[in-house]
CSV table of C-alpha atoms in Angstrom, one decimal:
chain,number,residue,atom,x,y,z
A,1,UNK,CA,21.8,6.9,-8.8
A,2,UNK,CA,23.7,4.8,-11.7
A,3,UNK,CA,21.4,3.5,-14.3
A,4,UNK,CA,20.4,-0.1,-14.3
A,5,UNK,CA,19.3,-2.4,-17.3
A,6,UNK,CA,17.2,-5.4,-16.5
A,7,UNK,CA,15.4,-7.7,-18.8
A,8,UNK,CA,11.7,-6.8,-18.7
A,9,UNK,CA,10.7,-10.5,-18.1
A,10,UNK,CA,11.9,-14.3,-16.9
A,11,UNK,CA,10.6,-17.4,-16.4
A,12,UNK,CA,11.8,-20.2,-14.0
A,13,UNK,CA,10.8,-23.7,-13.3
A,14,UNK,CA,9.9,-24.3,-9.8
A,15,UNK,CA,12.5,-25.9,-7.8
A,16,UNK,CA,15.2,-24.7,-10.1
A,17,UNK,CA,17.7,-21.6,-9.4
A,18,UNK,CA,16.5,-18.2,-11.1
A,19,UNK,CA,19.2,-16.1,-12.1
A,20,UNK,CA,18.3,-12.2,-12.7
A,21,UNK,CA,21.0,-10.3,-14.4
A,22,UNK,CA,21.4,-6.7,-13.7
A,23,UNK,CA,23.6,-4.3,-15.6
A,24,UNK,CA,25.0,-1.3,-13.9
A,25,UNK,CA,28.0,-0.3,-16.3
A,26,UNK,CA,28.1,3.4,-15.1
A,27,UNK,CA,28.0,2.5,-11.2
A,28,UNK,CA,30.3,4.7,-9.0
A,29,UNK,CA,33.1,3.4,-6.4
A,30,UNK,CA,30.5,4.5,-3.4
A,31,UNK,CA,27.6,2.8,-5.0
A,32,UNK,CA,26.2,-0.3,-3.5
A,33,UNK,CA,23.7,-2.7,-5.6
A,34,UNK,CA,20.2,-3.2,-3.9
A,35,UNK,CA,17.9,-5.9,-4.8
A,36,UNK,CA,14.1,-5.3,-4.0
A,37,UNK,CA,11.2,-7.4,-5.4
A,38,UNK,CA,7.6,-6.3,-5.5
A,39,UNK,CA,4.8,-9.0,-5.5
A,40,UNK,CA,1.3,-7.7,-6.7
A,41,UNK,CA,-0.4,-4.8,-4.7
A,42,UNK,CA,2.4,-5.1,-1.7
A,43,UNK,CA,5.2,-2.9,-1.3
A,44,UNK,CA,8.8,-3.8,-2.2
A,45,UNK,CA,10.7,-6.3,-0.1
A,46,UNK,CA,14.5,-5.8,0.5
A,47,UNK,CA,16.4,-9.0,-0.6
A,48,UNK,CA,20.1,-8.3,-0.4
A,49,UNK,CA,22.5,-5.9,-1.1
A,50,UNK,CA,26.2,-5.6,-1.7
A,51,UNK,CA,29.2,-3.2,-2.8
A,52,UNK,CA,32.0,-5.5,-4.4
A,53,UNK,CA,32.0,-9.0,-2.6
A,54,UNK,CA,29.4,-11.5,-3.2
A,55,UNK,CA,26.6,-11.6,-0.5
A,56,UNK,CA,24.5,-14.1,0.5
A,57,UNK,CA,21.5,-14.5,2.9
A,58,UNK,CA,18.5,-16.6,3.6
A,59,UNK,CA,16.7,-15.5,0.6
A,60,UNK,CA,19.4,-14.9,-2.1
A,61,UNK,CA,22.8,-14.8,-3.2
A,62,UNK,CA,24.3,-11.9,-4.9
A,63,UNK,CA,26.9,-12.1,-7.5
A,64,UNK,CA,28.8,-8.8,-8.5
A,65,UNK,CA,31.3,-9.0,-11.0
A,66,UNK,CA,34.9,-7.8,-10.2
A,67,UNK,CA,34.5,-4.7,-12.7
A,68,UNK,CA,31.3,-4.1,-10.6
A,69,UNK,CA,29.7,-3.3,-13.8
A,70,UNK,CA,26.7,-6.1,-13.7
A,71,UNK,CA,25.8,-8.4,-10.9
A,72,UNK,CA,23.3,-11.4,-10.7
A,73,UNK,CA,20.7,-12.0,-8.3
A,74,UNK,CA,20.4,-16.0,-7.6
A,75,UNK,CA,17.1,-17.7,-5.8
A,76,UNK,CA,18.6,-21.3,-5.5
A,77,UNK,CA,15.2,-23.1,-5.3
A,78,UNK,CA,12.6,-20.9,-6.7
A,79,UNK,CA,9.2,-21.5,-5.8
A,80,UNK,CA,5.7,-20.2,-6.8
A,81,UNK,CA,5.5,-17.4,-3.9
A,82,UNK,CA,8.9,-16.0,-5.9
A,83,UNK,CA,6.8,-14.8,-8.7
A,84,UNK,CA,7.3,-11.0,-8.5
A,85,UNK,CA,9.0,-7.9,-10.2
A,86,UNK,CA,12.8,-7.7,-9.1
A,87,UNK,CA,14.3,-4.5,-9.0
A,88,UNK,CA,17.9,-3.9,-9.2
A,89,UNK,CA,19.1,-0.2,-7.6
A,90,UNK,CA,22.5,1.2,-7.8
A,91,UNK,CA,22.6,3.8,-4.8
A,92,UNK,CA,25.1,5.1,-2.6
A,93,UNK,CA,24.5,3.9,0.9
A,94,UNK,CA,26.1,6.8,2.9
A,95,UNK,CA,23.5,9.2,2.3
A,96,UNK,CA,19.8,9.6,3.1
A,97,UNK,CA,18.8,9.7,-0.5
A,98,UNK,CA,16.2,8.4,-2.4
A,99,UNK,CA,16.2,5.2,-4.4
A,100,UNK,CA,14.8,5.5,-8.2
A,101,UNK,CA,13.4,2.4,-9.2
A,102,UNK,CA,13.5,1.2,-13.0
A,103,UNK,CA,11.2,-1.1,-14.6
A,104,UNK,CA,12.7,-4.4,-13.0
A,105,UNK,CA,12.4,-8.1,-14.3
A,106,UNK,CA,8.9,-9.6,-14.1
A,107,UNK,CA,9.9,-13.2,-12.8
A,108,UNK,CA,7.4,-15.8,-13.5
A,109,UNK,CA,8.1,-19.5,-11.6
A,110,UNK,CA,6.3,-22.1,-13.6
A,111,UNK,CA,4.8,-25.2,-11.7
B,1,UNK,CA,14.0,-7.4,10.6
B,2,UNK,CA,12.8,-3.9,10.1
B,3,UNK,CA,9.1,-3.1,10.1
B,4,UNK,CA,7.4,-0.4,8.3
B,5,UNK,CA,3.5,-0.1,8.8
B,6,UNK,CA,1.4,1.8,6.6
B,7,UNK,CA,-2.4,2.8,7.1
B,8,UNK,CA,-4.9,2.4,5.9
B,9,UNK,CA,-4.2,-0.3,3.2
B,10,UNK,CA,-7.2,0.9,1.1
B,11,UNK,CA,-9.1,3.9,0.7
B,12,UNK,CA,-12.2,4.6,-1.0
B,13,UNK,CA,-13.8,8.4,-1.3
B,14,UNK,CA,-15.5,10.9,-3.0
B,15,UNK,CA,-14.0,13.5,-5.0
B,16,UNK,CA,-13.0,16.6,-2.9
B,17,UNK,CA,-12.3,14.8,0.3
B,18,UNK,CA,-8.7,14.8,1.8
B,19,UNK,CA,-7.3,11.7,2.9
B,20,UNK,CA,-4.3,11.1,5.3
B,21,UNK,CA,-1.9,8.0,5.3
B,22,UNK,CA,0.3,7.2,7.9
B,23,UNK,CA,3.6,5.4,7.6
B,24,UNK,CA,5.1,4.2,10.9
B,25,UNK,CA,8.8,2.6,11.4
B,26,UNK,CA,7.8,0.0,14.3
B,27,UNK,CA,11.4,-1.2,15.5
B,28,UNK,CA,13.7,1.6,14.5
B,29,UNK,CA,13.9,5.3,14.1
B,30,UNK,CA,13.8,6.7,10.8
B,31,UNK,CA,15.4,9.7,10.2
B,32,UNK,CA,14.2,9.6,6.5
B,33,UNK,CA,11.0,8.5,5.0
B,34,UNK,CA,9.9,8.3,1.3
B,35,UNK,CA,6.8,8.7,-0.3
B,36,UNK,CA,6.2,7.0,-3.9
B,37,UNK,CA,3.3,6.7,-6.2
B,38,UNK,CA,2.7,3.8,-8.5
B,39,UNK,CA,0.5,3.4,-11.2
B,40,UNK,CA,-0.7,0.4,-12.6
B,41,UNK,CA,1.8,-1.8,-14.2
B,42,UNK,CA,4.5,0.9,-13.9
B,43,UNK,CA,7.5,1.1,-11.6
B,44,UNK,CA,7.4,3.1,-8.3
B,45,UNK,CA,7.9,6.9,-8.7
B,46,UNK,CA,9.4,9.0,-5.9
B,47,UNK,CA,7.2,11.7,-4.8
B,48,UNK,CA,9.0,13.6,-1.7
B,49,UNK,CA,11.4,12.9,0.8
B,50,UNK,CA,10.7,13.2,4.3
B,51,UNK,CA,13.2,14.3,7.2
B,52,UNK,CA,12.2,14.6,10.6
B,53,UNK,CA,11.7,17.9,12.0
B,54,UNK,CA,11.9,19.4,8.8
B,55,UNK,CA,10.1,20.3,5.5
B,56,UNK,CA,9.7,17.9,3.1
B,57,UNK,CA,11.8,17.9,-0.1
B,58,UNK,CA,9.2,17.3,-3.4
B,59,UNK,CA,10.4,15.8,-6.7
B,60,UNK,CA,9.7,17.8,-9.9
B,61,UNK,CA,6.0,18.1,-10.9
B,62,UNK,CA,4.8,16.9,-7.4
B,63,UNK,CA,2.5,19.7,-6.3
B,64,UNK,CA,3.6,20.4,-2.4
B,65,UNK,CA,0.2,21.8,-1.7
B,66,UNK,CA,-1.8,19.1,-2.9
B,67,UNK,CA,0.4,16.4,-1.2
B,68,UNK,CA,1.1,17.5,2.3
B,69,UNK,CA,3.8,15.7,4.2
B,70,UNK,CA,4.7,15.8,7.9
B,71,UNK,CA,7.2,13.9,9.7
B,72,UNK,CA,6.6,14.7,13.2
B,73,UNK,CA,8.7,12.1,14.9
B,74,UNK,CA,11.4,9.4,14.2
B,75,UNK,CA,8.8,6.9,13.5
B,76,UNK,CA,5.9,8.6,12.0
B,77,UNK,CA,5.4,10.1,8.7
B,78,UNK,CA,2.2,11.3,7.1
B,79,UNK,CA,0.9,11.8,3.6
B,80,UNK,CA,-2.4,13.9,3.2
B,81,UNK,CA,-3.9,14.0,-0.4
B,82,UNK,CA,-5.6,17.2,-0.1
B,83,UNK,CA,-9.3,17.5,-2.5
B,84,UNK,CA,-8.4,14.3,-3.8
B,85,UNK,CA,-9.7,13.7,-7.5
B,86,UNK,CA,-9.9,10.8,-9.6
B,87,UNK,CA,-6.6,11.2,-11.2
B,88,UNK,CA,-5.2,11.1,-7.5
B,89,UNK,CA,-6.2,7.6,-7.5
B,90,UNK,CA,-2.9,5.2,-7.4
B,91,UNK,CA,-1.1,3.1,-5.2
B,92,UNK,CA,0.9,5.1,-2.4
B,93,UNK,CA,3.8,3.6,-0.6
B,94,UNK,CA,6.1,4.6,1.8
B,95,UNK,CA,9.7,3.7,3.1
B,96,UNK,CA,12.0,4.4,5.7
B,97,UNK,CA,15.8,4.1,6.7
B,98,UNK,CA,17.5,4.6,9.8
B,99,UNK,CA,20.5,7.1,9.9
B,100,UNK,CA,22.9,4.1,10.4
B,101,UNK,CA,25.3,3.9,7.5
B,102,UNK,CA,24.6,0.9,5.2
B,103,UNK,CA,21.0,0.3,5.9
B,104,UNK,CA,18.8,-0.6,3.2
B,105,UNK,CA,15.3,1.1,3.1
B,106,UNK,CA,12.3,-0.7,4.0
B,107,UNK,CA,8.8,-0.2,2.8
B,108,UNK,CA,5.4,-0.3,3.7
B,109,UNK,CA,2.5,-2.5,2.3
B,110,UNK,CA,1.3,0.5,0.5
B,111,UNK,CA,-2.2,2.3,0.5
B,112,UNK,CA,-4.8,1.7,-2.6
B,113,UNK,CA,-6.5,4.9,-3.1
B,114,UNK,CA,-9.7,5.3,-5.0
B,115,UNK,CA,-11.4,8.2,-5.6
B,116,UNK,CA,-15.0,8.1,-7.1
C-alpha cells in the first residue's frame, strides 16, 4: 500500500462541511483510495472509495486530485455523531490483500 | 450493505484461559478475512490474513501458535487466543471481503478482551 499522510486532528462546527485531507503522493496506478472511520470502541466503518473520479454516496463525497496524489473526504453537514477517527488508505482492490492502517485524523464535531 | 458480525463483544477471563472469537459475514461470502488488534489510542495493527480452506498468513511478530486462526467456511473465521496473559488484553477486530473485484472490506464491531 502507498503511504498516506493525514493531519492528526481537526475540529468542525456542527452543521458545517467537514473537509478531511489525505496525501498519498506515492500512490500507484492500480491503487484505490479508501476512507473508513472508527467511532470509539467500535470497528471501522466503510465510508467511500474511488480510483480517479470523484465519488459521492449517502455518507460523503470523495474528491481526488487529477494527479491522484491527494484526496479530500467531505462530510457535507457534520453532526455530533460524525465525531470519529477517519482513516485514508491507498490499496489495490484487485487482490485479497490486507489494509494497513495509518494513524488517521481525529475529527471532533463541536456543537 | 455488507454486515460482519463478531462475537463475543467483550470477554473477561483469568490468565491461562483460551478464548475463541468468531467472525461471520452475514450476507456475503468472504473468501478472505483479516484479524486486527488495537491497543488504546493506537491504530489497528494487522495480525493475520485468513483464507477459506487454507492456513492463515501471519504478520511478522505475531505468534501463530498463540493466535490460532481457522477459516472453515466462506462465512466464518475464528481467532483463538491460547493461554491468554494480561499482555494479550486488547481490542480484536475482524474484517471480511468477498472475492468480487472492487469491493471494500467490512469490519466487525470488535471484541474487547481483558485478561486478569
